[in-house]
CSV table of C-alpha atoms in Angstrom, one decimal:
chain,number,residue,atom,x,y,z
A,1124,THR,CA,46.5,-51.3,-35.0
A,1125,GLN,CA,48.9,-49.9,-32.3
A,1126,LEU,CA,52.6,-49.7,-33.3
A,1127,LEU,CA,55.6,-49.0,-31.0
A,1128,GLU,CA,58.7,-48.0,-33.3
A,1129,GLN,CA,62.2,-48.3,-31.3
A,1130,SER,CA,65.2,-46.6,-32.5
A,1131,PRO,CA,68.1,-47.4,-33.2
A,1132,GLN,CA,67.5,-51.4,-33.5
A,1133,PHE,CA,71.4,-51.9,-33.0
A,1134,LEU,CA,74.1,-50.0,-30.8
A,1135,SER,CA,77.7,-50.7,-30.4
A,1136,ILE,CA,79.7,-48.3,-28.6
A,1137,GLN,CA,82.8,-47.8,-26.3
A,1138,GLU,CA,82.9,-47.7,-22.7
A,1139,GLY,CA,82.1,-44.2,-21.2
A,1140,GLU,CA,79.9,-43.0,-24.0
A,1141,ASN,CA,76.5,-41.6,-23.6
A,1142,LEU,CA,73.3,-43.0,-25.8
A,1143,THR,CA,70.0,-42.6,-26.1
A,1144,VAL,CA,67.4,-44.8,-27.1
A,1145,TYR,CA,63.8,-44.0,-28.7
A,1146,CYS,CA,60.5,-45.4,-28.2
A,1147,ASN,CA,57.6,-43.8,-30.6
A,1148,SER,CA,54.3,-44.2,-31.1
A,1149,SER,CA,51.2,-42.5,-32.8
A,1150,SER,CA,48.8,-43.8,-30.2
A,1151,VAL,CA,48.4,-42.7,-26.5
A,1152,PHE,CA,49.5,-44.9,-23.6
A,1153,SER,CA,48.4,-45.0,-20.2
A,1154,SER,CA,51.8,-45.8,-19.4
A,1155,LEU,CA,55.1,-46.9,-20.8
A,1156,GLN,CA,57.5,-49.6,-19.7
A,1157,TRP,CA,61.4,-50.0,-20.2
A,1158,TYR,CA,62.8,-53.6,-20.1
A,1159,ARG,CA,66.2,-55.1,-20.3
A,1160,GLN,CA,66.9,-58.6,-21.2
A,1161,GLU,CA,70.5,-60.5,-20.8
A,1162,PRO,CA,71.2,-63.4,-22.8
A,1163,GLY,CA,69.4,-66.5,-21.4
A,1164,GLU,CA,67.2,-64.5,-19.0
A,1165,GLY,CA,64.0,-62.9,-19.5
A,1166,PRO,CA,63.2,-59.2,-19.7
A,1167,VAL,CA,63.6,-57.6,-16.2
A,1168,LEU,CA,61.3,-54.4,-15.8
A,1169,LEU,CA,63.4,-51.2,-15.0
A,1170,VAL,CA,60.7,-48.5,-15.0
A,1171,THR,CA,57.3,-47.5,-15.7
A,1172,VAL,CA,56.6,-43.9,-16.3
A,1173,VAL,CA,53.0,-42.9,-16.3
A,1174,THR,CA,52.7,-39.2,-16.3
A,1175,GLY,CA,53.1,-37.1,-19.2
A,1176,GLY,CA,56.5,-35.3,-19.3
A,1177,GLU,CA,57.5,-37.6,-16.3
A,1178,VAL,CA,61.1,-38.2,-16.0
A,1179,LYS,CA,62.9,-41.0,-13.9
A,1180,LYS,CA,66.4,-41.8,-13.0
A,1181,LEU,CA,67.7,-45.1,-11.9
A,1182,LYS,CA,71.4,-44.6,-11.6
A,1183,ARG,CA,72.9,-43.7,-14.6
A,1184,LEU,CA,69.7,-44.4,-16.9
A,1185,THR,CA,67.2,-41.3,-17.2
A,1186,PHE,CA,63.5,-42.3,-18.7
A,1187,GLN,CA,61.4,-39.8,-20.1
A,1188,PHE,CA,57.7,-39.9,-21.2
A,1189,GLY,CA,56.6,-37.7,-24.1
A,1190,ASP,CA,54.3,-34.9,-22.7
A,1191,ALA,CA,51.5,-36.5,-24.9
A,1192,ARG,CA,52.4,-39.9,-23.8
A,1193,LYS,CA,53.0,-41.1,-27.3
A,1194,ASP,CA,56.6,-41.5,-27.0
A,1195,SER,CA,59.5,-42.1,-24.5
A,1196,SER,CA,63.5,-42.2,-24.5
A,1197,LEU,CA,65.7,-43.9,-22.4
A,1198,HIS,CA,69.5,-41.9,-21.9
A,1199,ILE,CA,72.4,-43.5,-20.5
A,1200,THR,CA,75.3,-41.7,-19.2
A,1201,ALA,CA,78.5,-43.0,-19.4
A,1202,ALA,CA,77.9,-46.3,-20.6
A,1203,GLN,CA,79.6,-49.5,-19.0
A,1204,PRO,CA,80.0,-53.5,-20.2
A,1205,GLY,CA,77.3,-54.2,-17.7
A,1206,ASP,CA,74.6,-52.1,-19.6
A,1207,THR,CA,74.7,-54.7,-22.6
A,1208,GLY,CA,71.7,-56.4,-23.4
A,1209,LEU,CA,68.2,-56.1,-25.4
A,1210,TYR,CA,66.3,-52.9,-24.1
A,1211,LEU,CA,62.5,-53.0,-24.8
A,1212,CYS,CA,59.8,-50.6,-24.6
A,1213,ALA,CA,56.1,-51.3,-24.0
A,1214,GLY,CA,53.1,-49.4,-24.1
A,1215,PHE,CA,50.6,-50.4,-21.9
A,1216,SER,CA,47.0,-49.2,-23.1
A,1217,ASN,CA,44.1,-49.4,-20.6
A,1218,ALA,CA,41.1,-47.9,-22.6
A,1219,GLY,CA,38.0,-49.2,-21.4
A,1220,ASN,CA,37.7,-52.9,-21.9
A,1221,ASN,CA,40.4,-53.2,-23.9
A,1222,ARG,CA,43.7,-54.0,-22.0
A,1223,LYS,CA,46.8,-54.2,-24.2
A,1224,LEU,CA,50.8,-54.4,-23.9
A,1225,ILE,CA,52.1,-53.3,-27.0
A,1226,TRP,CA,56.1,-54.1,-27.4
A,1227,GLY,CA,58.7,-52.2,-29.2
A,1228,LEU,CA,60.9,-54.2,-31.7
A,1229,GLY,CA,64.0,-53.5,-29.2
A,1230,THR,CA,67.5,-52.3,-29.1
A,1231,SER,CA,70.4,-54.4,-29.2
A,1232,LEU,CA,73.1,-52.4,-27.1
A,1233,ALA,CA,76.6,-53.8,-27.2
A,1234,VAL,CA,79.0,-51.6,-24.9
A,1235,ASN,CA,82.7,-52.6,-25.6
A,1236,PRO,CA,85.5,-52.3,-22.9
B,31,SER,CA,57.6,-59.0,-7.8
B,32,ALA,CA,57.2,-62.6,-8.4
B,33,VAL,CA,59.8,-65.1,-9.2
B,34,ILE,CA,59.4,-67.3,-11.7
B,35,SER,CA,60.8,-70.7,-13.1
B,36,GLN,CA,60.6,-72.5,-16.3
B,37,LYS,CA,61.4,-76.0,-17.4
B,38,PRO,CA,63.2,-77.2,-19.2
B,39,SER,CA,65.7,-74.4,-20.0
B,40,ARG,CA,66.7,-75.6,-23.5
B,41,ASP,CA,65.9,-78.4,-25.4
B,42,ILE,CA,66.6,-79.8,-28.9
B,43,CYS,CA,63.8,-81.9,-30.4
B,44,GLN,CA,63.0,-83.7,-33.8
B,45,ARG,CA,60.2,-82.5,-36.1
B,46,GLY,CA,57.1,-83.8,-35.7
B,47,THR,CA,57.4,-84.2,-31.9
B,48,SER,CA,55.7,-82.3,-29.3
B,49,LEU,CA,57.3,-80.6,-26.3
B,50,THR,CA,55.8,-79.5,-23.1
B,51,ILE,CA,57.2,-76.2,-21.2
B,52,GLN,CA,56.3,-75.9,-17.3
B,53,CYS,CA,56.0,-72.4,-15.7
B,54,GLN,CA,56.1,-72.4,-12.0
B,55,VAL,CA,55.2,-68.9,-10.2
B,56,ASP,CA,55.9,-68.4,-6.1
B,57,SER,CA,52.7,-66.7,-5.8
B,58,GLN,CA,48.9,-66.9,-6.9
B,59,VAL,CA,48.4,-64.7,-10.0
B,60,THR,CA,45.2,-64.2,-12.1
B,61,MET,CA,46.8,-63.9,-15.5
B,62,MET,CA,49.9,-65.8,-17.1
B,63,PHE,CA,51.2,-65.0,-20.4
B,64,TRP,CA,53.0,-67.0,-22.8
B,65,TYR,CA,55.4,-65.3,-25.4
B,66,ARG,CA,57.6,-66.2,-28.2
B,67,GLN,CA,60.9,-64.5,-29.1
B,68,GLN,CA,63.6,-64.9,-31.4
B,69,PRO,CA,67.2,-64.4,-29.8
B,70,GLY,CA,67.7,-60.6,-29.9
B,71,GLN,CA,64.4,-59.7,-31.0
B,72,SER,CA,61.2,-58.3,-29.4
B,73,LEU,CA,58.3,-60.5,-28.1
B,74,THR,CA,55.1,-62.1,-29.6
B,75,LEU,CA,52.2,-62.9,-27.5
B,76,ILE,CA,51.1,-66.4,-27.9
B,77,ALA,CA,48.1,-66.7,-25.5
B,78,THR,CA,46.8,-65.6,-22.2
B,79,ALA,CA,46.2,-68.2,-19.7
B,80,ASN,CA,43.7,-67.6,-17.0
B,81,GLN,CA,42.9,-70.1,-14.2
B,82,GLY,CA,39.7,-72.0,-14.6
B,83,SER,CA,39.0,-71.0,-18.3
B,84,GLU,CA,40.0,-71.5,-21.8
B,85,ALA,CA,43.2,-69.7,-22.9
B,86,THR,CA,43.0,-66.6,-25.1
B,87,TYR,CA,45.2,-67.1,-28.4
B,88,GLU,CA,46.4,-64.2,-30.3
B,89,SER,CA,46.1,-63.9,-34.2
B,90,GLY,CA,48.1,-66.4,-35.9
B,91,PHE,CA,48.4,-69.0,-32.8
B,92,VAL,CA,45.6,-71.7,-32.4
B,93,ILE,CA,45.1,-74.2,-29.5
B,94,ASP,CA,45.7,-77.3,-31.6
B,95,LYS,CA,49.3,-76.1,-32.2
B,96,PHE,CA,49.8,-74.2,-28.8
B,97,PRO,CA,47.7,-76.1,-26.3
B,98,ILE,CA,47.6,-74.6,-22.8
B,99,SER,CA,47.0,-75.7,-19.6
B,100,ARG,CA,46.3,-73.4,-16.0
B,101,PRO,CA,45.3,-76.0,-13.6
B,102,ASN,CA,45.7,-73.6,-10.4
B,103,LEU,CA,46.9,-70.0,-9.8
B,104,THR,CA,50.6,-70.8,-9.8
B,105,PHE,CA,51.4,-73.0,-12.5
B,106,SER,CA,50.8,-72.8,-16.4
B,107,THR,CA,51.9,-75.3,-19.4
B,108,LEU,CA,52.6,-74.4,-22.8
B,109,THR,CA,52.7,-77.6,-25.4
B,110,VAL,CA,54.2,-76.6,-28.8
B,111,SER,CA,52.9,-79.7,-30.9
B,112,ASN,CA,53.6,-81.4,-34.2
B,113,MET,CA,57.0,-79.4,-34.2
B,114,SER,CA,58.7,-77.9,-37.1
B,115,PRO,CA,62.0,-75.8,-37.3
B,116,GLU,CA,60.2,-72.9,-37.8
B,117,ASP,CA,58.9,-73.3,-33.8
B,118,SER,CA,62.8,-72.9,-33.3
B,119,SER,CA,62.4,-70.3,-31.0
B,120,ILE,CA,62.8,-68.7,-27.2
B,121,TYR,CA,59.4,-69.3,-24.9
B,122,LEU,CA,59.0,-67.3,-22.0
B,123,CYS,CA,56.1,-67.4,-19.7
B,124,SER,CA,55.2,-64.1,-17.7
B,125,VAL,CA,52.5,-62.5,-15.0
B,126,GLU,CA,51.1,-59.5,-14.6
B,127,ALA,CA,51.7,-57.1,-11.4
B,128,GLN,CA,47.7,-56.8,-10.7
B,129,GLY,CA,46.3,-54.1,-13.1
B,130,THR,CA,49.7,-52.1,-14.2
B,131,GLY,CA,50.4,-53.9,-16.9
B,132,GLU,CA,54.0,-54.5,-15.7
B,133,GLN,CA,55.4,-58.2,-16.5
B,134,TYR,CA,57.5,-60.3,-14.8
B,135,PHE,CA,59.3,-63.1,-16.7
B,136,GLY,CA,60.7,-66.5,-16.4
B,137,PRO,CA,64.0,-67.1,-17.8
B,138,GLY,CA,62.8,-68.8,-20.8
B,139,THR,CA,63.1,-72.0,-22.7
B,140,ARG,CA,65.3,-72.2,-25.8
B,141,LEU,CA,63.7,-74.6,-28.2
B,142,THR,CA,65.6,-76.0,-31.2
B,143,VAL,CA,63.9,-78.1,-33.7
B,144,THR,CA,65.9,-80.3,-36.0
């Protein structure tokens, strides 16, 4: 069974601090996606990383895919209250006929003004 | 991307009753997905709905409890049948960007069963 472990599960920080969220697995994924969900809304796709070692930046958010495509990280620089939400990683496996999206357990982030 | 709407946005229901949740997409899509989520927690896939065929259910979910309709390429419904308080959750529908696994979600339906 493929699993995605996400850490930390909860994070409460002050505005201006930096943070990193980790997403780890023993399985290899074709790609890995990061979503953010705000209360009362569905998750919204932030980024997809595809190539081992790939780094993508989205303003103050930096996403990295591990060289072996088994893990990923999300780093937020100078967090702001608007970054508050649930961050979910999801690994996409496209091996043969077995297409599957595996979800991490989520990181609930609160950025306090 | 796709714009997805869900109805109702929330409901409070009595145990033993059923609720049908509607999901409408602004474009034609092959696959639609139904998820369940406890507030602040991850997503659990209930089933995948393809137009013109029966839905495929994940382990732990059965058609009698969660019947799904998919009458066309832009619409689907999920019914939560014979509800109990354990069914209280957020129910989300989503569609996939072609071949990528990337999901676009509706805003969700918050269900409370008393």
